[in-house]
GROMACS .gro file of C-alpha atoms in nm:
model
  367
    1UNK     CA    1   0.011  -0.001   0.008
    2UNK     CA    2   0.290   0.235   0.080
    3UNK     CA    3   0.446   0.165  -0.235
    4UNK     CA    4   0.133   0.223  -0.431
    5UNK     CA    5   0.088   0.572  -0.276
    6UNK     CA    6   0.437   0.671  -0.346
    7UNK     CA    7   0.397   0.553  -0.699
    8UNK     CA    8   0.078   0.749  -0.736
    9UNK     CA    9   0.246   1.080  -0.631
   10UNK     CA   10   0.545   1.028  -0.845
   11UNK     CA   11   0.312   0.958  -1.146
   12UNK     CA   12   0.155   1.303  -1.101
   13UNK     CA   13   0.492   1.467  -1.192
   14UNK     CA   14   0.623   1.829  -1.140
   15UNK     CA   15   0.295   1.980  -1.236
   16UNK     CA   16   0.114   1.821  -0.948
   17UNK     CA   17   0.375   1.944  -0.697
   18UNK     CA   18   0.344   2.311  -0.803
   19UNK     CA   19  -0.040   2.288  -0.773
   20UNK     CA   20  -0.005   2.152  -0.415
   21UNK     CA   21   0.225   2.437  -0.322
   22UNK     CA   22   0.009   2.705  -0.482
   23UNK     CA   23  -0.290   2.569  -0.295
   24UNK     CA   24  -0.090   2.608   0.034
   25UNK     CA   25  -0.005   2.984  -0.046
   26UNK     CA   26  -0.234   3.274   0.079
   27UNK     CA   27  -0.408   3.462  -0.214
   28UNK     CA   28  -0.298   3.808  -0.302
   29UNK     CA   29  -0.550   4.059  -0.145
   30UNK     CA   30  -0.684   4.316  -0.414
   31UNK     CA   31  -0.645   4.672  -0.329
   32UNK     CA   32  -0.681   5.011  -0.453
   33UNK     CA   33  -0.397   5.260  -0.432
   34UNK     CA   34  -0.295   5.627  -0.488
   35UNK     CA   35   0.039   5.694  -0.619
   36UNK     CA   36   0.159   6.019  -0.445
   37UNK     CA   37   0.376   6.291  -0.549
   38UNK     CA   38   0.546   6.566  -0.361
   39UNK     CA   39   0.360   6.911  -0.411
   40UNK     CA   40   0.381   7.271  -0.282
   41UNK     CA   41   0.074   7.269  -0.071
   42UNK     CA   42  -0.109   7.533   0.160
   43UNK     CA   43  -0.112   7.420   0.513
   44UNK     CA   44  -0.463   7.482   0.674
   45UNK     CA   45  -0.625   7.396   0.988
   46UNK     CA   46  -1.002   7.326   0.981
   47UNK     CA   47  -1.218   7.405   1.272
   48UNK     CA   48  -1.583   7.458   1.341
   49UNK     CA   49  -1.675   7.826   1.373
   50UNK     CA   50  -1.996   8.035   1.458
   51UNK     CA   51  -2.105   8.353   1.255
   52UNK     CA   52  -2.210   8.676   1.432
   53UNK     CA   53  -2.285   9.018   1.328
   54UNK     CA   54  -2.005   9.273   1.317
   55UNK     CA   55  -2.234   9.511   1.483
   56UNK     CA   56  -2.561   9.417   1.683
   57UNK     CA   57  -2.753   9.690   1.856
   58UNK     CA   58  -3.077   9.696   2.066
   59UNK     CA   59  -3.331   9.965   1.968
   60UNK     CA   60  -3.500  10.096   2.276
   61UNK     CA   61  -3.778  10.344   2.362
   62UNK     CA   62  -3.621  10.649   2.550
   63UNK     CA   63  -3.950  10.822   2.638
   64UNK     CA   64  -4.284  10.678   2.779
   65UNK     CA   65  -4.571  10.663   2.539
   66UNK     CA   66  -4.788  10.465   2.311
   67UNK     CA   67  -4.637  10.327   1.983
   68UNK     CA   68  -4.854  10.490   1.722
   69UNK     CA   69  -4.696  10.329   1.417
   70UNK     CA   70  -4.439  10.075   1.302
   71UNK     CA   71  -4.248  10.200   1.011
   72UNK     CA   72  -4.036   9.898   0.903
   73UNK     CA   73  -4.077   9.552   0.783
   74UNK     CA   74  -3.935   9.283   1.012
   75UNK     CA   75  -3.648   9.097   0.884
   76UNK     CA   76  -3.571   9.339   0.614
   77UNK     CA   77  -3.253   9.559   0.565
   78UNK     CA   78  -3.269   9.912   0.710
   79UNK     CA   79  -3.034  10.204   0.652
   80UNK     CA   80  -2.883  10.408   0.919
   81UNK     CA   81  -3.139  10.679   1.038
   82UNK     CA   82  -3.439  10.504   0.902
   83UNK     CA   83  -3.755  10.553   1.089
   84UNK     CA   84  -3.867  10.234   1.283
   85UNK     CA   85  -4.130  10.354   1.512
   86UNK     CA   86  -4.339  10.649   1.587
   87UNK     CA   87  -4.434  10.711   1.955
   88UNK     CA   88  -4.719  10.963   2.029
   89UNK     CA   89  -4.605  11.318   2.000
   90UNK     CA   90  -4.894  11.520   2.143
   91UNK     CA   91  -4.772  11.505   2.517
   92UNK     CA   92  -4.425  11.603   2.426
   93UNK     CA   93  -4.538  11.872   2.203
   94UNK     CA   94  -4.737  12.015   2.490
   95UNK     CA   95  -4.451  11.979   2.718
   96UNK     CA   96  -4.226  12.182   2.478
   97UNK     CA   97  -4.489  12.460   2.442
   98UNK     CA   98  -4.476  12.486   2.821
   99UNK     CA   99  -4.118  12.490   2.851
  100UNK     CA  100  -4.096  12.774   2.587
  101UNK     CA  101  -4.367  12.975   2.773
  102UNK     CA  102  -4.163  12.929   3.101
  103UNK     CA  103  -3.859  13.032   2.931
  104UNK     CA  104  -4.032  13.361   2.777
  105UNK     CA  105  -4.157  13.437   3.140
  106UNK     CA  106  -3.810  13.417   3.294
  107UNK     CA  107  -3.664  13.621   3.004
  108UNK     CA  108  -3.914  13.899   3.085
  109UNK     CA  109  -3.832  13.896   3.444
  110UNK     CA  110  -3.462  13.906   3.364
  111UNK     CA  111  -3.523  14.225   3.163
  112UNK     CA  112  -3.710  14.374   3.436
  113UNK     CA  113  -3.451  14.274   3.681
  114UNK     CA  114  -3.160  14.428   3.456
  115UNK     CA  115  -3.358  14.754   3.420
  116UNK     CA  116  -3.408  14.792   3.798
  117UNK     CA  117  -3.027  14.724   3.865
  118UNK     CA  118  -2.931  14.965   3.587
  119UNK     CA  119  -3.169  15.247   3.752
  120UNK     CA  120  -3.048  15.185   4.099
  121UNK     CA  121  -2.647  15.144   4.018
  122UNK     CA  122  -2.591  15.525   3.949
  123UNK     CA  123  -2.798  15.613   4.249
  124UNK     CA  124  -2.612  15.417   4.474
  125UNK     CA  125  -2.282  15.554   4.356
  126UNK     CA  126  -2.415  15.895   4.425
  127UNK     CA  127  -2.558  15.780   4.755
  128UNK     CA  128  -2.913  15.884   4.648
  129UNK     CA  129  -3.028  15.542   4.753
  130UNK     CA  130  -2.865  15.294   5.009
  131UNK     CA  131  -2.601  15.037   4.903
  132UNK     CA  132  -2.834  14.762   5.033
  133UNK     CA  133  -3.099  14.833   4.772
  134UNK     CA  134  -2.845  14.825   4.488
  135UNK     CA  135  -2.704  14.501   4.625
  136UNK     CA  136  -3.047  14.360   4.642
  137UNK     CA  137  -3.129  14.477   4.262
  138UNK     CA  138  -2.788  14.294   4.171
  139UNK     CA  139  -2.885  13.973   4.344
  140UNK     CA  140  -3.233  13.987   4.180
  141UNK     CA  141  -3.058  14.034   3.851
  142UNK     CA  142  -2.828  13.719   3.890
  143UNK     CA  143  -3.127  13.502   4.021
  144UNK     CA  144  -3.322  13.601   3.696
  145UNK     CA  145  -3.022  13.513   3.477
  146UNK     CA  146  -2.996  13.154   3.649
  147UNK     CA  147  -3.371  13.114   3.621
  148UNK     CA  148  -3.341  13.184   3.229
  149UNK     CA  149  -3.055  12.932   3.215
  150UNK     CA  150  -3.276  12.684   3.366
  151UNK     CA  151  -3.559  12.751   3.153
  152UNK     CA  152  -3.343  12.716   2.844
  153UNK     CA  153  -3.237  12.366   2.961
  154UNK     CA  154  -3.584  12.273   3.007
  155UNK     CA  155  -3.664  12.382   2.660
  156UNK     CA  156  -3.388  12.173   2.533
  157UNK     CA  157  -3.491  11.875   2.737
  158UNK     CA  158  -3.839  11.902   2.600
  159UNK     CA  159  -3.698  11.927   2.251
  160UNK     CA  160  -3.480  11.623   2.302
  161UNK     CA  161  -3.784  11.423   2.438
  162UNK     CA  162  -4.002  11.514   2.150
  163UNK     CA  163  -3.721  11.409   1.897
  164UNK     CA  164  -3.719  11.071   2.097
  165UNK     CA  165  -4.071  10.997   1.974
  166UNK     CA  166  -3.934  10.917   1.645
  167UNK     CA  167  -3.734  10.587   1.679
  168UNK     CA  168  -3.470  10.559   1.431
  169UNK     CA  169  -3.206  10.298   1.329
  170UNK     CA  170  -2.862  10.357   1.478
  171UNK     CA  171  -2.683  10.144   1.238
  172UNK     CA  172  -2.743   9.984   0.881
  173UNK     CA  173  -2.825   9.613   0.899
  174UNK     CA  174  -3.089   9.353   0.918
  175UNK     CA  175  -3.391   9.437   1.142
  176UNK     CA  176  -3.520   9.180   1.390
  177UNK     CA  177  -3.852   9.089   1.510
  178UNK     CA  178  -4.073   9.370   1.644
  179UNK     CA  179  -4.122   9.302   2.028
  180UNK     CA  180  -4.380   9.572   2.054
  181UNK     CA  181  -4.695   9.607   1.865
  182UNK     CA  182  -4.878   9.935   1.758
  183UNK     CA  183  -5.069  10.084   2.055
  184UNK     CA  184  -4.841   9.915   2.303
  185UNK     CA  185  -4.731  10.132   2.602
  186UNK     CA  186  -4.356  10.153   2.641
  187UNK     CA  187  -4.148  10.282   2.942
  188UNK     CA  188  -3.773  10.342   2.910
  189UNK     CA  189  -3.710  10.246   3.283
  190UNK     CA  190  -3.891   9.914   3.290
  191UNK     CA  191  -3.999   9.794   2.935
  192UNK     CA  192  -3.806   9.972   2.671
  193UNK     CA  193  -3.677   9.723   2.410
  194UNK     CA  194  -3.848   9.746   2.090
  195UNK     CA  195  -3.621   9.540   1.854
  196UNK     CA  196  -3.263   9.458   1.740
  197UNK     CA  197  -3.057   9.540   1.434
  198UNK     CA  198  -2.755   9.327   1.323
  199UNK     CA  199  -2.508   9.428   1.066
  200UNK     CA  200  -2.404   9.112   0.853
  201UNK     CA  201  -2.203   9.288   0.598
  202UNK     CA  202  -1.921   9.224   0.693
  203UNK     CA  203  -1.982   8.930   0.922
  204UNK     CA  204  -1.763   8.800   1.190
  205UNK     CA  205  -1.687   8.421   1.260
  206UNK     CA  206  -1.561   8.331   1.597
  207UNK     CA  207  -1.363   7.981   1.667
  208UNK     CA  208  -1.096   7.860   1.868
  209UNK     CA  209  -0.739   7.694   1.822
  210UNK     CA  210  -0.547   7.508   2.071
  211UNK     CA  211  -0.219   7.663   2.222
  212UNK     CA  212   0.001   7.469   1.996
  213UNK     CA  213  -0.205   7.573   1.683
  214UNK     CA  214  -0.216   7.940   1.784
  215UNK     CA  215   0.167   7.920   1.829
  216UNK     CA  216   0.217   7.777   1.477
  217UNK     CA  217  -0.019   8.041   1.345
  218UNK     CA  218   0.175   8.335   1.494
  219UNK     CA  219   0.495   8.184   1.366
  220UNK     CA  220   0.369   8.148   1.011
  221UNK     CA  221   0.233   8.501   1.026
  222UNK     CA  222  -0.090   8.379   0.852
  223UNK     CA  223  -0.411   8.587   0.855
  224UNK     CA  224  -0.618   8.441   0.573
  225UNK     CA  225  -0.925   8.242   0.645
  226UNK     CA  226  -1.176   8.071   0.413
  227UNK     CA  227  -1.512   7.940   0.504
  228UNK     CA  228  -1.712   7.633   0.365
  229UNK     CA  229  -2.038   7.454   0.445
  230UNK     CA  230  -2.078   7.107   0.597
  231UNK     CA  231  -2.036   6.956   0.255
  232UNK     CA  232  -1.717   7.147   0.184
  233UNK     CA  233  -1.852   7.384  -0.060
  234UNK     CA  234  -1.714   7.738  -0.047
  235UNK     CA  235  -1.948   7.998   0.120
  236UNK     CA  236  -1.775   8.343   0.082
  237UNK     CA  237  -1.454   8.488  -0.029
  238UNK     CA  238  -1.152   8.490   0.160
  239UNK     CA  239  -1.138   8.666   0.509
  240UNK     CA  240  -0.882   8.786   0.752
  241UNK     CA  241  -0.831   8.748   1.131
  242UNK     CA  242  -0.931   9.041   1.302
  243UNK     CA  243  -0.889   8.934   1.663
  244UNK     CA  244  -0.684   8.686   1.873
  245UNK     CA  245  -0.737   8.629   2.224
  246UNK     CA  246  -0.465   8.708   2.486
  247UNK     CA  247  -0.555   8.437   2.739
  248UNK     CA  248  -0.623   8.060   2.727
  249UNK     CA  249  -0.957   7.922   2.841
  250UNK     CA  250  -0.829   7.706   3.117
  251UNK     CA  251  -1.127   7.465   3.073
  252UNK     CA  252  -1.073   7.390   2.716
  253UNK     CA  253  -0.716   7.477   2.653
  254UNK     CA  254  -0.787   7.691   2.368
  255UNK     CA  255  -0.750   8.054   2.242
  256UNK     CA  256  -1.056   8.239   2.096
  257UNK     CA  257  -1.003   8.394   1.761
  258UNK     CA  258  -1.229   8.580   1.513
  259UNK     CA  259  -1.222   8.647   1.134
  260UNK     CA  260  -1.416   8.903   0.912
  261UNK     CA  261  -1.570   8.826   0.574
  262UNK     CA  262  -1.749   9.030   0.319
  263UNK     CA  263  -2.110   8.912   0.312
  264UNK     CA  264  -2.308   9.149   0.063
  265UNK     CA  265  -2.560   8.869  -0.040
  266UNK     CA  266  -2.625   8.768   0.313
  267UNK     CA  267  -2.510   8.409   0.250
  268UNK     CA  268  -2.399   8.343   0.608
  269UNK     CA  269  -2.636   8.443   0.875
  270UNK     CA  270  -2.560   8.522   1.253
  271UNK     CA  271  -2.557   8.209   1.457
  272UNK     CA  272  -2.477   7.977   1.156
  273UNK     CA  273  -2.230   7.710   1.199
  274UNK     CA  274  -1.941   7.698   0.951
  275UNK     CA  275  -1.618   7.530   0.879
  276UNK     CA  276  -1.329   7.772   0.893
  277UNK     CA  277  -1.000   7.689   0.724
  278UNK     CA  278  -0.714   7.886   0.871
  279UNK     CA  279  -0.420   7.913   0.638
  280UNK     CA  280  -0.067   7.853   0.812
  281UNK     CA  281   0.151   7.921   0.506
  282UNK     CA  282   0.274   7.659   0.255
  283UNK     CA  283   0.457   7.340   0.290
  284UNK     CA  284   0.613   7.060   0.064
  285UNK     CA  285   0.412   6.734   0.114
  286UNK     CA  286   0.195   6.473  -0.011
  287UNK     CA  287  -0.183   6.448  -0.028
  288UNK     CA  288  -0.328   6.125   0.137
  289UNK     CA  289  -0.708   6.068   0.167
  290UNK     CA  290  -0.822   6.076   0.528
  291UNK     CA  291  -0.965   5.734   0.517
  292UNK     CA  292  -0.623   5.593   0.431
  293UNK     CA  293  -0.455   5.729   0.737
  294UNK     CA  294  -0.465   5.529   1.056
  295UNK     CA  295  -0.374   5.629   1.421
  296UNK     CA  296  -0.263   5.444   1.743
  297UNK     CA  297  -0.067   5.528   2.046
  298UNK     CA  298   0.255   5.530   1.827
  299UNK     CA  299   0.121   5.793   1.592
  300UNK     CA  300  -0.035   5.802   1.243
  301UNK     CA  301   0.061   5.553   0.957
  302UNK     CA  302  -0.057   5.427   0.615
  303UNK     CA  303  -0.022   5.111   0.426
  304UNK     CA  304   0.193   5.104   0.122
  305UNK     CA  305   0.274   4.868  -0.150
  306UNK     CA  306   0.632   4.766  -0.170
  307UNK     CA  307   0.774   4.477  -0.381
  308UNK     CA  308   0.396   4.334  -0.421
  309UNK     CA  309   0.356   4.330  -0.030
  310UNK     CA  310   0.169   4.547   0.219
  311UNK     CA  311   0.389   4.738   0.444
  312UNK     CA  312   0.308   4.997   0.723
  313UNK     CA  313   0.469   5.342   0.688
  314UNK     CA  314   0.464   5.577   1.000
  315UNK     CA  315   0.402   5.946   0.859
  316UNK     CA  316   0.402   6.285   0.995
  317UNK     CA  317   0.113   6.512   0.901
  318UNK     CA  318   0.106   6.890   0.884
  319UNK     CA  319  -0.264   6.968   0.861
  320UNK     CA  320  -0.564   6.954   0.620
  321UNK     CA  321  -0.588   7.042   0.243
  322UNK     CA  322  -0.963   6.988   0.157
  323UNK     CA  323  -1.048   6.640   0.284
  324UNK     CA  324  -0.695   6.518   0.256
  325UNK     CA  325  -0.416   6.493   0.523
  326UNK     CA  326  -0.090   6.684   0.414
  327UNK     CA  327   0.176   6.437   0.475
  328UNK     CA  328   0.509   6.605   0.555
  329UNK     CA  329   0.730   6.303   0.620
  330UNK     CA  330   0.750   5.916   0.599
  331UNK     CA  331   0.657   5.905   0.229
  332UNK     CA  332   0.852   5.956  -0.098
  333UNK     CA  333   0.764   6.043  -0.444
  334UNK     CA  334   0.586   5.746  -0.621
  335UNK     CA  335   0.498   5.549  -0.320
  336UNK     CA  336   0.167   5.362  -0.361
  337UNK     CA  337  -0.080   5.443  -0.072
  338UNK     CA  338  -0.334   5.166  -0.010
  339UNK     CA  339  -0.705   5.316   0.021
  340UNK     CA  340  -0.921   5.014   0.092
  341UNK     CA  341  -0.920   4.681   0.271
  342UNK     CA  342  -0.709   4.849   0.535
  343UNK     CA  343  -0.854   4.603   0.830
  344UNK     CA  344  -0.758   4.286   0.636
  345UNK     CA  345  -0.397   4.380   0.572
  346UNK     CA  346  -0.093   4.241   0.758
  347UNK     CA  347   0.268   4.339   0.731
  348UNK     CA  348   0.419   4.144   0.430
  349UNK     CA  349   0.088   4.021   0.310
  350UNK     CA  350   0.086   3.990  -0.067
  351UNK     CA  351  -0.145   4.237  -0.252
  352UNK     CA  352  -0.261   4.294  -0.609
  353UNK     CA  353  -0.330   4.648  -0.734
  354UNK     CA  354  -0.670   4.690  -0.880
  355UNK     CA  355  -0.662   5.046  -1.010
  356UNK     CA  356  -0.446   5.352  -0.924
  357UNK     CA  357  -0.599   5.677  -0.831
  358UNK     CA  358  -0.344   5.945  -0.919
  359UNK     CA  359  -0.396   6.314  -0.843
  360UNK     CA  360  -0.178   6.550  -1.058
  361UNK     CA  361   0.047   6.780  -0.874
  362UNK     CA  362  -0.075   7.072  -1.068
  363UNK     CA  363  -0.431   7.034  -1.002
  364UNK     CA  364  -0.395   6.957  -0.635
  365UNK     CA  365  -0.164   7.260  -0.601
  366UNK     CA  366  -0.410   7.476  -0.761
  367UNK     CA  367  -0.698   7.385  -0.519
   0.00000   0.00000   0.00000
């Protein structure tokens, strides 16, 4: 029986031996790759920011009265100085007339006191009347002058209160919801808020960076910021940093920053969340899709194809460019980075390249 089995194997010849060896080897895993090329790339940081108006004011009533008319349309742009509300004028017109009448009365008394003093002064000098009478006339004149000054101030106050019955927009911007309706009674001391106006062109975007990121930003001298929506589509033209905090938030370890953007078509509204891309200068590196980069306690790494086998390559990253990592170390031009089947790979495992996704350097650098 042993002889027969040996003879049977021998009769299969060399082709049978090759088939047995092939059956015992692990099959090559099909993978997709990207052949990377070194490029001159903008180095950016992507953070979530929130928009806010560059100016926001509360429009308040400054006199007590009934709102006779609302003169603006809620949610629409208004220019600086535009009339928003009209508060009843009649009580303040009457108060102004009374103040002017009081002023006229005080001015008449002033003229009488001046004539009396002018009459008594030469008589006192010639001792025709006592000095006491002359001093009394002088004091009466001074009191009349003070009463006229007070009456003039009261007229000015009445004129100012009358002007406050016409409520105007202090700045140009987008009007808010009216908090008071026509016929409502407003009081400047207890219930004065009427509406708000927000200036959205330019618009500001607030965000925060870590201490290390702020240090890199200051070192690079970069001030340009771009905005995109959740899908990565551009929102506005490039903006610039206009504020950087001088202290670190001890609870988060971040520094607040703010950028300003032209927003003539109101594409970004206050309160809206956006993605801010802060430029930190330019760097030589490779673009690697985010999905191809793995991370553990030793750092970031990618799988690359070398001599038909999968090998792990530790990398150093410098930030983001679009949805790709900017790899500044660990790769060389022409390396084939594996894009899929990452969880199935093992160091030294044979792989078969299915298709290459090559991004030309020129097109990537122009993004």
